[in-house]
PDB file of C-alpha atoms in Angstrom:
ATOM      1  CA  UNK A   1      -1.616 -27.161 -11.507  1.00 48.00           C
ATOM      2  CA  UNK A   2      -4.115 -29.949 -10.926  1.00 56.00           C
ATOM      3  CA  UNK A   3      -4.332 -32.583 -13.186  1.00 62.00           C
ATOM      4  CA  UNK A   4      -7.970 -33.110 -12.743  1.00 78.00           C
ATOM      5  CA  UNK A   5     -10.143 -29.523 -12.034  1.00 90.00           C
ATOM      6  CA  UNK A   6     -12.258 -29.387  -8.818  1.00 97.00           C
ATOM      7  CA  UNK A   7     -16.017 -30.378  -9.403  1.00 97.00           C
ATOM      8  CA  UNK A   8     -18.249 -27.381  -7.516  1.00 98.00           C
ATOM      9  CA  UNK A   9     -21.776 -28.620  -7.194  1.00 97.00           C
ATOM     10  CA  UNK A  10     -23.549 -24.962  -7.106  1.00 96.00           C
ATOM     11  CA  UNK A  11     -26.937 -23.575  -7.591  1.00 95.00           C
ATOM     12  CA  UNK A  12     -26.760 -19.844  -9.106  1.00 93.00           C
ATOM     13  CA  UNK A  13     -29.540 -18.075  -6.400  1.00 94.00           C
ATOM     14  CA  UNK A  14     -27.587 -19.438  -3.443  1.00 96.00           C
ATOM     15  CA  UNK A  15     -25.461 -16.814  -1.533  1.00 97.00           C
ATOM     16  CA  UNK A  16     -23.626 -20.225  -0.411  1.00 97.00           C
ATOM     17  CA  UNK A  17     -22.633 -21.596  -3.322  1.00 97.00           C
ATOM     18  CA  UNK A  18     -21.825 -18.128  -4.289  1.00 98.00           C
ATOM     19  CA  UNK A  19     -19.226 -17.832  -1.632  1.00 98.00           C
ATOM     20  CA  UNK A  20     -17.861 -20.873  -2.904  1.00 98.00           C
ATOM     21  CA  UNK A  21     -17.289 -19.714  -6.356  1.00 98.00           C
ATOM     22  CA  UNK A  22     -15.883 -16.246  -5.604  1.00 98.00           C
ATOM     23  CA  UNK A  23     -13.233 -17.924  -3.372  1.00 98.00           C
ATOM     24  CA  UNK A  24     -12.578 -20.279  -6.484  1.00 98.00           C
ATOM     25  CA  UNK A  25     -12.215 -17.482  -8.947  1.00 98.00           C
ATOM     26  CA  UNK A  26     -10.600 -15.341  -6.343  1.00 98.00           C
ATOM     27  CA  UNK A  27      -7.628 -18.117  -6.143  1.00 98.00           C
ATOM     28  CA  UNK A  28      -8.042 -18.998  -9.960  1.00 97.00           C
ATOM     29  CA  UNK A  29      -8.692 -23.211  -9.026  1.00 97.00           C
ATOM     30  CA  UNK A  30      -9.729 -25.072 -12.307  1.00 96.00           C
ATOM     31  CA  UNK A  31     -12.614 -26.246 -12.153  1.00 97.00           C
ATOM     32  CA  UNK A  32     -16.231 -26.878 -13.544  1.00 97.00           C
ATOM     33  CA  UNK A  33     -19.613 -26.195 -12.228  1.00 97.00           C
ATOM     34  CA  UNK A  34     -22.488 -28.485 -11.661  1.00 95.00           C
ATOM     35  CA  UNK A  35     -25.810 -27.147 -11.169  1.00 93.00           C
ATOM     36  CA  UNK A  36     -27.891 -28.361  -8.654  1.00 94.00           C
ATOM     37  CA  UNK A  37     -31.888 -28.117  -9.656  1.00 87.00           C
ATOM     38  CA  UNK A  38     -32.569 -27.835  -6.136  1.00 87.00           C
ATOM     39  CA  UNK A  39     -36.129 -26.438  -7.430  1.00 84.00           C
ATOM     40  CA  UNK A  40     -36.652 -30.384  -9.024  1.00 89.00           C
ATOM     41  CA  UNK A  41     -35.315 -32.035  -5.470  1.00 88.00           C
ATOM     42  CA  UNK A  42     -31.793 -33.183  -7.256  1.00 89.00           C
ATOM     43  CA  UNK A  43     -30.281 -32.384  -4.186  1.00 93.00           C
ATOM     44  CA  UNK A  44     -32.652 -35.202  -2.564  1.00 90.00           C
ATOM     45  CA  UNK A  45     -31.676 -38.120  -4.382  1.00 93.00           C
ATOM     46  CA  UNK A  46     -29.619 -40.740  -2.855  1.00 94.00           C
ATOM     47  CA  UNK A  47     -26.464 -40.347  -5.588  1.00 92.00           C
ATOM     48  CA  UNK A  48     -26.477 -36.591  -4.297  1.00 92.00           C
ATOM     49  CA  UNK A  49     -26.829 -37.378  -0.325  1.00 95.00           C
ATOM     50  CA  UNK A  50     -23.915 -39.724  -0.959  1.00 94.00           C
ATOM     51  CA  UNK A  51     -22.153 -36.141  -1.330  1.00 94.00           C
ATOM     52  CA  UNK A  52     -23.761 -34.244   1.405  1.00 95.00           C
ATOM     53  CA  UNK A  53     -26.283 -35.893   3.673  1.00 93.00           C
ATOM     54  CA  UNK A  54     -28.019 -33.102   4.176  1.00 94.00           C
ATOM     55  CA  UNK A  55     -28.646 -32.664   1.022  1.00 93.00           C
ATOM     56  CA  UNK A  56     -27.628 -28.980   0.405  1.00 94.00           C
ATOM     57  CA  UNK A  57     -25.649 -27.088  -1.670  1.00 96.00           C
ATOM     58  CA  UNK A  58     -22.784 -26.692  -2.242  1.00 97.00           C
ATOM     59  CA  UNK A  59     -20.265 -29.567  -1.838  1.00 97.00           C
ATOM     60  CA  UNK A  60     -17.258 -29.688  -3.760  1.00 98.00           C
ATOM     61  CA  UNK A  61     -15.026 -32.712  -4.970  1.00 97.00           C
ATOM     62  CA  UNK A  62     -11.596 -32.500  -5.193  1.00 97.00           C
ATOM     63  CA  UNK A  63      -9.920 -35.075  -6.711  1.00 95.00           C
ATOM     64  CA  UNK A  64     -11.657 -37.559  -4.336  1.00 95.00           C
ATOM     65  CA  UNK A  65     -11.890 -34.964  -0.823  1.00 97.00           C
ATOM     66  CA  UNK A  66     -15.622 -34.511  -0.908  1.00 97.00           C
ATOM     67  CA  UNK A  67     -16.267 -31.221   0.939  1.00 98.00           C
ATOM     68  CA  UNK A  68     -19.798 -30.311   2.222  1.00 97.00           C
ATOM     69  CA  UNK A  69     -20.905 -26.495   3.812  1.00 96.00           C
ATOM     70  CA  UNK A  70     -19.978 -23.286   2.521  1.00 98.00           C
ATOM     71  CA  UNK A  71     -17.957 -22.322   5.385  1.00 97.00           C
ATOM     72  CA  UNK A  72     -15.899 -26.097   5.787  1.00 98.00           C
ATOM     73  CA  UNK A  73     -15.374 -25.514   1.931  1.00 98.00           C
ATOM     74  CA  UNK A  74     -14.054 -21.991   2.489  1.00 98.00           C
ATOM     75  CA  UNK A  75     -11.219 -22.804   4.997  1.00 98.00           C
ATOM     76  CA  UNK A  76     -10.813 -25.838   2.833  1.00 98.00           C
ATOM     77  CA  UNK A  77      -9.576 -23.910  -0.774  1.00 98.00           C
ATOM     78  CA  UNK A  78      -7.606 -21.420   1.661  1.00 98.00           C
ATOM     79  CA  UNK A  79      -5.683 -24.059   3.161  1.00 97.00           C
ATOM     80  CA  UNK A  80      -5.039 -26.148   0.298  1.00 97.00           C
ATOM     81  CA  UNK A  81      -4.978 -23.087  -2.363  1.00 97.00           C
ATOM     82  CA  UNK A  82      -3.932 -19.629  -0.840  1.00 95.00           C
ATOM     83  CA  UNK A  83      -1.321 -20.358   1.080  1.00 89.00           C
ATOM     84  CA  UNK A  84      -2.042 -17.800   4.729  1.00 91.00           C
ATOM     85  CA  UNK A  85      -3.451 -15.022   2.848  1.00 92.00           C
ATOM     86  CA  UNK A  86      -6.944 -15.877   2.942  1.00 97.00           C
ATOM     87  CA  UNK A  87      -6.832 -17.667   6.612  1.00 97.00           C
ATOM     88  CA  UNK A  88      -4.412 -16.673   9.134  1.00 96.00           C
ATOM     89  CA  UNK A  89      -2.063 -18.872  10.847  1.00 94.00           C
ATOM     90  CA  UNK A  90      -1.515 -16.931  14.005  1.00 95.00           C
ATOM     91  CA  UNK A  91      -3.816 -17.651  16.521  1.00 97.00           C
ATOM     92  CA  UNK A  92      -5.145 -13.804  16.958  1.00 97.00           C
ATOM     93  CA  UNK A  93      -5.758 -13.517  12.900  1.00 96.00           C
ATOM     94  CA  UNK A  94      -7.220 -16.817  12.833  1.00 97.00           C
ATOM     95  CA  UNK A  95      -9.835 -16.148  15.581  1.00 98.00           C
ATOM     96  CA  UNK A  96     -10.670 -12.346  13.640  1.00 97.00           C
ATOM     97  CA  UNK A  97     -11.722 -14.536  10.971  1.00 98.00           C
ATOM     98  CA  UNK A  98     -13.767 -16.874  13.046  1.00 98.00           C
ATOM     99  CA  UNK A  99     -15.856 -14.423  14.651  1.00 98.00           C
ATOM    100  CA  UNK A 100     -16.882 -13.366  10.893  1.00 98.00           C
ATOM    101  CA  UNK A 101     -17.427 -16.997   9.777  1.00 98.00           C
ATOM    102  CA  UNK A 102     -19.306 -17.274  12.913  1.00 98.00           C
ATOM    103  CA  UNK A 103     -22.074 -13.897  12.317  1.00 98.00           C
ATOM    104  CA  UNK A 104     -21.678 -15.502   8.485  1.00 98.00           C
ATOM    105  CA  UNK A 105     -23.776 -18.522  10.036  1.00 97.00           C
ATOM    106  CA  UNK A 106     -25.613 -16.595  12.937  1.00 98.00           C
ATOM    107  CA  UNK A 107     -27.013 -12.630  12.387  1.00 98.00           C
ATOM    108  CA  UNK A 108     -26.555 -13.080   8.844  1.00 98.00           C
ATOM    109  CA  UNK A 109     -27.932 -15.825   7.678  1.00 98.00           C
ATOM    110  CA  UNK A 110     -31.482 -14.884   9.976  1.00 98.00           C
ATOM    111  CA  UNK A 111     -31.496 -11.457   9.074  1.00 98.00           C
ATOM    112  CA  UNK A 112     -29.936 -10.224   5.294  1.00 98.00           C
ATOM    113  CA  UNK A 113     -30.447 -13.840   4.052  1.00 98.00           C
ATOM    114  CA  UNK A 114     -33.629 -14.793   5.702  1.00 98.00           C
ATOM    115  CA  UNK A 115     -35.339 -11.921   4.476  1.00 98.00           C
ATOM    116  CA  UNK A 116     -33.539 -12.289   1.071  1.00 98.00           C
ATOM    117  CA  UNK A 117     -35.628 -15.669   1.420  1.00 97.00           C
ATOM    118  CA  UNK A 118     -38.575 -14.487   1.812  1.00 98.00           C
ATOM    119  CA  UNK A 119     -39.099 -12.278  -1.235  1.00 97.00           C
ATOM    120  CA  UNK A 120     -37.051 -15.451  -3.666  1.00 96.00           C
ATOM    121  CA  UNK A 121     -38.264 -17.966  -2.502  1.00 94.00           C
ATOM    122  CA  UNK A 122     -41.548 -17.544  -0.420  1.00 95.00           C
ATOM    123  CA  UNK A 123     -39.703 -18.551   2.935  1.00 96.00           C
ATOM    124  CA  UNK A 124     -42.237 -18.779   5.521  1.00 96.00           C
ATOM    125  CA  UNK A 125     -40.379 -16.071   7.895  1.00 97.00           C
ATOM    126  CA  UNK A 126     -41.881 -13.127   9.481  1.00 97.00           C
ATOM    127  CA  UNK A 127     -40.570 -10.761   7.064  1.00 97.00           C
ATOM    128  CA  UNK A 128     -40.788  -7.487   9.449  1.00 98.00           C
ATOM    129  CA  UNK A 129     -38.379  -9.298  11.668  1.00 98.00           C
ATOM    130  CA  UNK A 130     -36.200 -10.598   9.750  1.00 98.00           C
ATOM    131  CA  UNK A 131     -35.508  -6.877   7.935  1.00 98.00           C
ATOM    132  CA  UNK A 132     -34.841  -5.614  11.803  1.00 98.00           C
ATOM    133  CA  UNK A 133     -32.258  -8.360  12.454  1.00 98.00           C
ATOM    134  CA  UNK A 134     -30.828  -7.463   8.710  1.00 98.00           C
ATOM    135  CA  UNK A 135     -30.606  -4.098  10.027  1.00 98.00           C
ATOM    136  CA  UNK A 136     -29.292  -4.694  13.144  1.00 98.00           C
ATOM    137  CA  UNK A 137     -26.792  -7.069  12.128  1.00 98.00           C
ATOM    138  CA  UNK A 138     -25.579  -3.859   8.942  1.00 98.00           C
ATOM    139  CA  UNK A 139     -25.802  -1.603  12.168  1.00 98.00           C
ATOM    140  CA  UNK A 140     -22.700  -3.403  13.444  1.00 98.00           C
ATOM    141  CA  UNK A 141     -21.080  -4.367  10.303  1.00 98.00           C
ATOM    142  CA  UNK A 142     -21.165  -0.614   9.008  1.00 98.00           C
ATOM    143  CA  UNK A 143     -19.338   0.114  12.562  1.00 98.00           C
ATOM    144  CA  UNK A 144     -16.576  -2.771  12.392  1.00 97.00           C
ATOM    145  CA  UNK A 145     -16.123  -1.371   8.511  1.00 98.00           C
ATOM    146  CA  UNK A 146     -15.238   2.152   9.749  1.00 97.00           C
ATOM    147  CA  UNK A 147     -12.028   0.943  11.726  1.00 97.00           C
ATOM    148  CA  UNK A 148     -10.546  -1.247   8.686  1.00 97.00           C
ATOM    149  CA  UNK A 149     -10.846  -1.964   5.621  1.00 98.00           C
ATOM    150  CA  UNK A 150     -11.577  -5.584   5.421  1.00 98.00           C
ATOM    151  CA  UNK A 151     -13.621  -7.607   8.215  1.00 98.00           C
ATOM    152  CA  UNK A 152     -10.776  -8.994   9.719  1.00 97.00           C
ATOM    153  CA  UNK A 153      -8.014  -6.517   9.061  1.00 94.00           C
ATOM    154  CA  UNK A 154      -6.078  -4.630   6.390  1.00 96.00           C
ATOM    155  CA  UNK A 155      -6.395  -7.410   3.511  1.00 97.00           C
ATOM    156  CA  UNK A 156      -9.549  -9.959   2.537  1.00 98.00           C
ATOM    157  CA  UNK A 157      -9.947 -13.026   3.932  1.00 98.00           C
ATOM    158  CA  UNK A 158     -12.340 -15.616   3.882  1.00 98.00           C
ATOM    159  CA  UNK A 159     -14.711 -13.637   6.428  1.00 98.00           C
ATOM    160  CA  UNK A 160     -14.815 -11.402   4.060  1.00 98.00           C
ATOM    161  CA  UNK A 161     -15.957 -13.941   1.139  1.00 98.00           C
ATOM    162  CA  UNK A 162     -18.834 -15.529   3.950  1.00 98.00           C
ATOM    163  CA  UNK A 163     -20.384 -12.376   3.989  1.00 98.00           C
ATOM    164  CA  UNK A 164     -20.110 -10.744   0.825  1.00 98.00           C
ATOM    165  CA  UNK A 165     -23.497 -12.334  -1.453  1.00 98.00           C
ATOM    166  CA  UNK A 166     -26.109 -11.694   1.785  1.00 98.00           C
ATOM    167  CA  UNK A 167     -25.417  -8.035   2.270  1.00 98.00           C
ATOM    168  CA  UNK A 168     -24.751  -6.812  -1.302  1.00 98.00           C
ATOM    169  CA  UNK A 169     -28.251  -8.564  -1.882  1.00 98.00           C
ATOM    170  CA  UNK A 170     -29.995  -7.372   0.562  1.00 98.00           C
ATOM    171  CA  UNK A 171     -31.950  -4.881  -0.989  1.00 98.00           C
ATOM    172  CA  UNK A 172     -33.764  -8.289  -3.051  1.00 98.00           C
ATOM    173  CA  UNK A 173     -34.853  -9.113   0.700  1.00 98.00           C
ATOM    174  CA  UNK A 174     -36.287  -5.687   1.362  1.00 98.00           C
ATOM    175  CA  UNK A 175     -33.458  -4.706   3.030  1.00 98.00           C
ATOM    176  CA  UNK A 176     -31.760  -0.510   1.697  1.00 98.00           C
ATOM    177  CA  UNK A 177     -27.954  -0.504   2.667  1.00 98.00           C
ATOM    178  CA  UNK A 178     -28.571   3.823   1.896  1.00 98.00           C
ATOM    179  CA  UNK A 179     -27.573   4.372   5.238  1.00 98.00           C
ATOM    180  CA  UNK A 180     -24.435   1.884   5.499  1.00 98.00           C
ATOM    181  CA  UNK A 181     -21.636   3.824   4.076  1.00 98.00           C
ATOM    182  CA  UNK A 182     -18.922   1.875   5.289  1.00 98.00           C
ATOM    183  CA  UNK A 183     -20.606  -1.423   4.577  1.00 98.00           C
ATOM    184  CA  UNK A 184     -21.255  -0.125   0.747  1.00 98.00           C
ATOM    185  CA  UNK A 185     -17.123   0.862   0.352  1.00 98.00           C
ATOM    186  CA  UNK A 186     -16.501  -2.416   1.675  1.00 98.00           C
ATOM    187  CA  UNK A 187     -18.441  -3.997  -1.054  1.00 98.00           C
ATOM    188  CA  UNK A 188     -16.871  -2.302  -3.542  1.00 98.00           C
ATOM    189  CA  UNK A 189     -13.533  -3.077  -2.476  1.00 98.00           C
ATOM    190  CA  UNK A 190     -14.479  -6.958  -2.794  1.00 98.00           C
ATOM    191  CA  UNK A 191     -16.036  -6.555  -6.089  1.00 98.00           C
ATOM    192  CA  UNK A 192     -12.593  -4.418  -7.281  1.00 98.00           C
ATOM    193  CA  UNK A 193     -10.210  -7.143  -6.515  1.00 98.00           C
ATOM    194  CA  UNK A 194      -8.963  -9.581  -9.205  1.00 97.00           C
ATOM    195  CA  UNK A 195     -11.406 -12.143 -10.415  1.00 98.00           C
ATOM    196  CA  UNK A 196     -14.140 -11.269  -8.540  1.00 98.00           C
ATOM    197  CA  UNK A 197     -17.506 -12.582 -10.214  1.00 98.00           C
ATOM    198  CA  UNK A 198     -21.090 -11.259  -8.948  1.00 97.00           C
ATOM    199  CA  UNK A 199     -24.076 -13.076  -7.941  1.00 96.00           C
ATOM    200  CA  UNK A 200     -26.978 -12.793 -10.165  1.00 93.00           C
ATOM    201  CA  UNK A 201     -29.497 -10.453  -8.990  1.00 94.00           C
ATOM    202  CA  UNK A 202     -32.814 -11.279  -9.037  1.00 96.00           C
ATOM    203  CA  UNK A 203     -35.760  -8.913  -9.384  1.00 96.00           C
ATOM    204  CA  UNK A 204     -37.214  -8.811  -5.665  1.00 97.00           C
ATOM    205  CA  UNK A 205     -37.921  -6.584  -2.928  1.00 97.00           C
ATOM    206  CA  UNK A 206     -36.218  -3.269  -3.393  1.00 97.00           C
ATOM    207  CA  UNK A 207     -35.143  -4.439  -6.904  1.00 96.00           C
ATOM    208  CA  UNK A 208     -38.327  -5.357  -8.113  1.00 93.00           C
ATOM    209  CA  UNK A 209     -39.713  -3.669 -11.114  1.00 67.00           C
TER     210      UNK A 209
END
């Protein structure tokens, strides 16, 4: 047990921040959460920029070790607290995880995540294009998950944590999951993991009243 709880700088509606919240919970890492006022521009103030020069959440401070960027944080937490369970040490296993971390920063970000940014935050993207990209990504994801229980194999890894939130909340961006049964089954498997924590839903897109 660490002497001082890790500090986690977060924003509750950020899927990137939820990746870290979920990983911290799955690994049962003691921590305190500091909610950053993104709407008020707190992330652009000098004191926060000292933590992350890009002015973005999430960030963690683990006893003086400061790590920014959700993917970097997942790797750090897996190595620091998870042994090889969440990030395999063997070359093939590590490569399988990296494939999906890249997808999380690529087609997931420009598809489901971007579509949600349009409806939730009014991001200046073409809504139709983001929805189309989201469905293209989900079609590949569904096919892949028809072959195995989790993205990188038979057990969950940080690949699943990196992709979960924006897929689970795709309907908020007007992206239906109805045609992707293996994706829905995968989401359920993640949600059944011990110490799973959800991200708050927002009444936008297909979830609008």
